[in-house]
């Protein structure tokens, strides 16, 4: 796999570990605000900008293109802390203080994850997963989301098991 970095001097940086390749980020990004970078399964790169819009960087006819996707309720004061792509290719977006969002990367349909009230305004630290399982860690606790085939549609309900700090200890 590749290692992705963001740098004020060099922009978006990709390396397989043996060499660096520089990518320009469109606009005038403030690199202190890039807290999450996702290399999607189809090769697209996702990151946040200073307004906490998502930027999708993709190839079109051999040229790198960029597209901004706004997430309602997020402002420049709400950090996007983590990005994860699940087995159905939907993108999970963790925020600091505004909870968890799920985005369809093809039609940009999105929604707030409302199934678990403990995560409605949570401060998400990390999102990861394996197969049909998504793990979400926050300052409010930890949750394991079990995906089913119906979750290819982000509007379908998700099933989760909630853990709080009393059962798991600290999450960071």
mmCIF file of C-alpha atoms in Angstrom:
data_model
loop_
_atom_site.group_PDB
_atom_site.id
_atom_site.type_symbol
_atom_site.label_atom_id
_atom_site.label_comp_id
_atom_site.label_asym_id
_atom_site.label_seq_id
_atom_site.Cartn_x
_atom_site.Cartn_y
_atom_site.Cartn_z
ATOM 1 C CA UNK A 1 0.000 0.000 0.000
ATOM 2 C CA UNK A 2 0.860 3.660 -0.179
ATOM 3 C CA UNK A 3 1.572 6.138 2.579
ATOM 4 C CA UNK A 4 -0.212 9.491 2.254
ATOM 5 C CA UNK A 5 0.983 12.736 3.880
ATOM 6 C CA UNK A 6 0.007 16.387 3.699
ATOM 7 C CA UNK A 7 2.632 19.109 3.816
ATOM 8 C CA UNK A 8 2.487 22.922 3.696
ATOM 9 C CA UNK A 9 5.573 22.971 1.484
ATOM 10 C CA UNK A 10 4.724 20.058 -0.821
ATOM 11 C CA UNK A 11 0.935 19.541 -0.860
ATOM 12 C CA UNK A 12 -0.426 16.004 -0.890
ATOM 13 C CA UNK A 13 2.388 13.446 -0.835
ATOM 14 C CA UNK A 14 2.177 9.737 -1.785
ATOM 15 C CA UNK A 15 4.933 7.217 -1.236
ATOM 16 C CA UNK A 16 5.141 3.438 -1.407
ATOM 17 C CA UNK A 17 7.970 3.869 1.081
ATOM 18 C CA UNK A 18 10.812 4.069 -1.402
ATOM 19 C CA UNK A 19 10.030 7.362 -3.179
ATOM 20 C CA UNK A 20 7.801 10.432 -2.766
ATOM 21 C CA UNK A 21 5.346 11.712 -5.357
ATOM 22 C CA UNK A 22 3.859 15.197 -4.928
ATOM 23 C CA UNK A 23 0.216 15.986 -5.694
ATOM 24 C CA UNK A 24 -1.161 19.500 -5.695
ATOM 25 C CA UNK A 25 -4.354 20.071 -3.764
ATOM 26 C CA UNK A 26 -6.709 22.422 -5.619
ATOM 27 C CA UNK A 27 -7.508 25.828 -4.173
ATOM 28 C CA UNK A 28 -5.519 27.279 -1.331
ATOM 29 C CA UNK A 29 -5.586 24.583 1.329
ATOM 30 C CA UNK A 30 -4.507 25.211 4.881
ATOM 31 C CA UNK A 31 -2.567 22.080 5.707
ATOM 32 C CA UNK A 32 -3.077 22.321 9.444
ATOM 33 C CA UNK A 33 -6.724 21.456 8.708
ATOM 34 C CA UNK A 34 -6.051 18.256 6.761
ATOM 35 C CA UNK A 35 -6.637 15.651 9.458
ATOM 36 C CA UNK A 36 -7.857 12.733 7.351
ATOM 37 C CA UNK A 37 -6.827 11.248 4.008
ATOM 38 C CA UNK A 38 -8.493 8.206 2.424
ATOM 39 C CA UNK A 39 -7.193 6.219 -0.508
ATOM 40 C CA UNK A 40 -10.416 4.695 -1.875
ATOM 41 C CA UNK A 41 -10.688 1.241 -3.397
ATOM 42 C CA UNK A 42 -11.121 2.709 -6.899
ATOM 43 C CA UNK A 43 -7.988 4.888 -6.585
ATOM 44 C CA UNK A 44 -9.704 8.163 -5.703
ATOM 45 C CA UNK A 45 -8.180 10.205 -2.885
ATOM 46 C CA UNK A 46 -10.430 11.879 -0.305
ATOM 47 C CA UNK A 47 -9.388 14.569 2.174
ATOM 48 C CA UNK A 48 -10.892 17.560 3.959
ATOM 49 C CA UNK A 49 -10.167 21.228 3.361
ATOM 50 C CA UNK A 50 -10.148 24.208 5.734
ATOM 51 C CA UNK A 51 -13.974 24.548 5.553
ATOM 52 C CA UNK A 52 -14.310 20.820 6.242
ATOM 53 C CA UNK A 53 -15.705 20.123 2.826
ATOM 54 C CA UNK A 54 -14.499 16.855 1.401
ATOM 55 C CA UNK A 55 -12.269 16.970 -1.650
ATOM 56 C CA UNK A 56 -12.382 13.993 -3.997
ATOM 57 C CA UNK A 57 -9.304 13.789 -6.240
ATOM 58 C CA UNK A 58 -9.679 11.464 -9.228
ATOM 59 C CA UNK A 59 -8.225 10.804 -12.668
ATOM 60 C CA UNK A 60 -10.155 11.805 -15.788
ATOM 61 C CA UNK A 61 -8.532 11.238 -19.178
ATOM 62 C CA UNK A 62 -5.141 11.018 -17.479
ATOM 63 C CA UNK A 63 -5.526 14.355 -15.669
ATOM 64 C CA UNK A 64 -6.079 14.768 -11.954
ATOM 65 C CA UNK A 65 -9.426 16.428 -11.201
ATOM 66 C CA UNK A 66 -10.923 17.603 -7.909
ATOM 67 C CA UNK A 67 -14.476 17.844 -6.700
ATOM 68 C CA UNK A 68 -15.720 19.404 -3.451
ATOM 69 C CA UNK A 69 -18.544 17.823 -1.486
ATOM 70 C CA UNK A 70 -20.118 19.848 1.322
ATOM 71 C CA UNK A 71 -21.296 18.128 4.477
ATOM 72 C CA UNK A 72 -24.219 20.067 6.023
ATOM 73 C CA UNK A 73 -23.702 21.244 9.620
ATOM 74 C CA UNK A 74 -19.904 21.167 9.329
ATOM 75 C CA UNK A 75 -18.049 24.460 9.511
ATOM 76 C CA UNK A 76 -14.403 25.496 9.598
ATOM 77 C CA UNK A 77 -14.599 24.952 13.377
ATOM 78 C CA UNK A 78 -15.696 21.294 13.056
ATOM 79 C CA UNK A 79 -12.746 19.076 12.261
ATOM 80 C CA UNK A 80 -13.114 15.969 10.139
ATOM 81 C CA UNK A 81 -10.992 13.543 12.135
ATOM 82 C CA UNK A 82 -11.249 10.293 10.194
ATOM 83 C CA UNK A 83 -12.349 8.727 6.918
ATOM 84 C CA UNK A 84 -13.020 5.035 6.256
ATOM 85 C CA UNK A 85 -14.438 3.136 3.268
ATOM 86 C CA UNK A 86 -16.540 0.096 4.096
ATOM 87 C CA UNK A 87 -17.004 -3.156 2.190
ATOM 88 C CA UNK A 88 -19.868 -1.568 0.185
ATOM 89 C CA UNK A 89 -17.575 1.367 -0.713
ATOM 90 C CA UNK A 90 -19.548 3.888 1.379
ATOM 91 C CA UNK A 91 -17.383 6.433 3.171
ATOM 92 C CA UNK A 92 -17.682 6.939 6.921
ATOM 93 C CA UNK A 93 -16.778 10.437 8.122
ATOM 94 C CA UNK A 94 -15.842 11.073 11.746
ATOM 95 C CA UNK A 95 -15.979 14.591 13.160
ATOM 96 C CA UNK A 96 -14.907 16.341 16.326
ATOM 97 C CA UNK A 97 -18.167 17.271 18.072
ATOM 98 C CA UNK A 98 -20.665 16.661 15.240
ATOM 99 C CA UNK A 99 -20.736 12.864 15.260
ATOM 100 C CA UNK A 100 -20.570 10.423 12.411
ATOM 101 C CA UNK A 101 -21.693 10.708 8.778
ATOM 102 C CA UNK A 102 -22.004 8.155 5.956
ATOM 103 C CA UNK A 103 -21.509 9.171 2.301
ATOM 104 C CA UNK A 104 -22.192 7.334 -0.944
ATOM 105 C CA UNK A 105 -19.081 8.244 -3.002
ATOM 106 C CA UNK A 106 -20.836 7.841 -6.359
ATOM 107 C CA UNK A 107 -23.968 9.995 -5.966
ATOM 108 C CA UNK A 108 -22.750 11.997 -2.907
ATOM 109 C CA UNK A 109 -25.902 11.143 -0.972
ATOM 110 C CA UNK A 110 -25.057 11.474 2.708
ATOM 111 C CA UNK A 111 -26.610 11.182 6.110
ATOM 112 C CA UNK A 112 -25.891 11.545 9.790
ATOM 113 C CA UNK A 113 -25.481 8.244 11.643
ATOM 114 C CA UNK A 114 -28.438 8.546 14.045
ATOM 115 C CA UNK A 115 -28.900 4.933 15.128
ATOM 116 C CA UNK A 116 -26.684 5.321 18.204
ATOM 117 C CA UNK A 117 -27.627 8.400 20.251
ATOM 118 C CA UNK A 118 -24.251 8.301 22.051
ATOM 119 C CA UNK A 119 -22.643 9.229 18.723
ATOM 120 C CA UNK A 120 -25.050 12.006 17.675
ATOM 121 C CA UNK A 121 -22.658 14.801 18.680
ATOM 122 C CA UNK A 122 -19.658 12.685 19.465
ATOM 123 C CA UNK A 123 -15.999 13.462 18.948
ATOM 124 C CA UNK A 124 -14.818 10.626 16.724
ATOM 125 C CA UNK A 125 -11.170 9.669 17.090
ATOM 126 C CA UNK A 126 -10.889 6.861 14.555
ATOM 127 C CA UNK A 127 -12.837 4.619 12.203
ATOM 128 C CA UNK A 128 -11.588 1.286 10.910
ATOM 129 C CA UNK A 129 -13.016 -2.036 9.910
ATOM 130 C CA UNK A 130 -12.685 -5.446 8.382
ATOM 131 C CA UNK A 131 -15.188 -7.220 6.154
ATOM 132 C CA UNK A 132 -18.721 -6.386 7.279
ATOM 133 C CA UNK A 133 -17.585 -4.816 10.548
ATOM 134 C CA UNK A 134 -16.889 -1.119 11.163
ATOM 135 C CA UNK A 135 -15.206 0.010 14.397
ATOM 136 C CA UNK A 136 -15.739 3.567 15.606
ATOM 137 C CA UNK A 137 -13.885 5.059 18.569
ATOM 138 C CA UNK A 138 -14.845 8.372 20.150
ATOM 139 C CA UNK A 139 -14.394 10.336 23.341
ATOM 140 C CA UNK A 140 -17.901 9.122 24.264
ATOM 141 C CA UNK A 141 -17.183 5.400 23.792
ATOM 142 C CA UNK A 142 -16.685 2.760 21.155
ATOM 143 C CA UNK A 143 -19.136 1.119 18.773
ATOM 144 C CA UNK A 144 -19.005 -1.884 16.492
ATOM 145 C CA UNK A 145 -21.299 -1.639 13.457
ATOM 146 C CA UNK A 146 -22.247 -4.891 11.714
ATOM 147 C CA UNK A 147 -23.064 -4.236 8.056
ATOM 148 C CA UNK A 148 -25.610 -6.273 6.128
ATOM 149 C CA UNK A 149 -26.134 -6.413 2.348
ATOM 150 C CA UNK A 150 -28.933 -3.840 2.667
ATOM 151 C CA UNK A 151 -26.335 -1.299 3.887
ATOM 152 C CA UNK A 152 -25.120 -0.826 0.336
ATOM 153 C CA UNK A 153 -27.912 1.790 0.597
ATOM 154 C CA UNK A 154 -26.763 4.274 3.246
ATOM 155 C CA UNK A 155 -30.381 5.107 4.141
ATOM 156 C CA UNK A 156 -31.024 1.602 5.486
ATOM 157 C CA UNK A 157 -30.637 1.219 9.258
ATOM 158 C CA UNK A 158 -27.337 0.043 10.697
ATOM 159 C CA UNK A 159 -27.005 -2.446 13.542
ATOM 160 C CA UNK A 160 -24.434 -1.707 16.232
ATOM 161 C CA UNK A 161 -23.138 -2.734 19.631
ATOM 162 C CA UNK A 162 -22.233 0.184 21.876
ATOM 163 C CA UNK A 163 -19.379 0.118 24.382
ATOM 164 C CA UNK A 164 -18.661 2.857 26.873
ATOM 165 C CA UNK A 165 -15.502 3.704 28.779
ATOM 166 C CA UNK A 166 -16.520 1.488 31.711
ATOM 167 C CA UNK A 167 -16.250 -1.667 29.616
ATOM 168 C CA UNK A 168 -13.339 -0.763 27.337
ATOM 169 C CA UNK A 169 -11.210 1.697 29.310
ATOM 170 C CA UNK A 170 -10.056 4.792 27.474
ATOM 171 C CA UNK A 171 -10.415 4.879 23.705
ATOM 172 C CA UNK A 172 -7.250 6.793 22.901
#
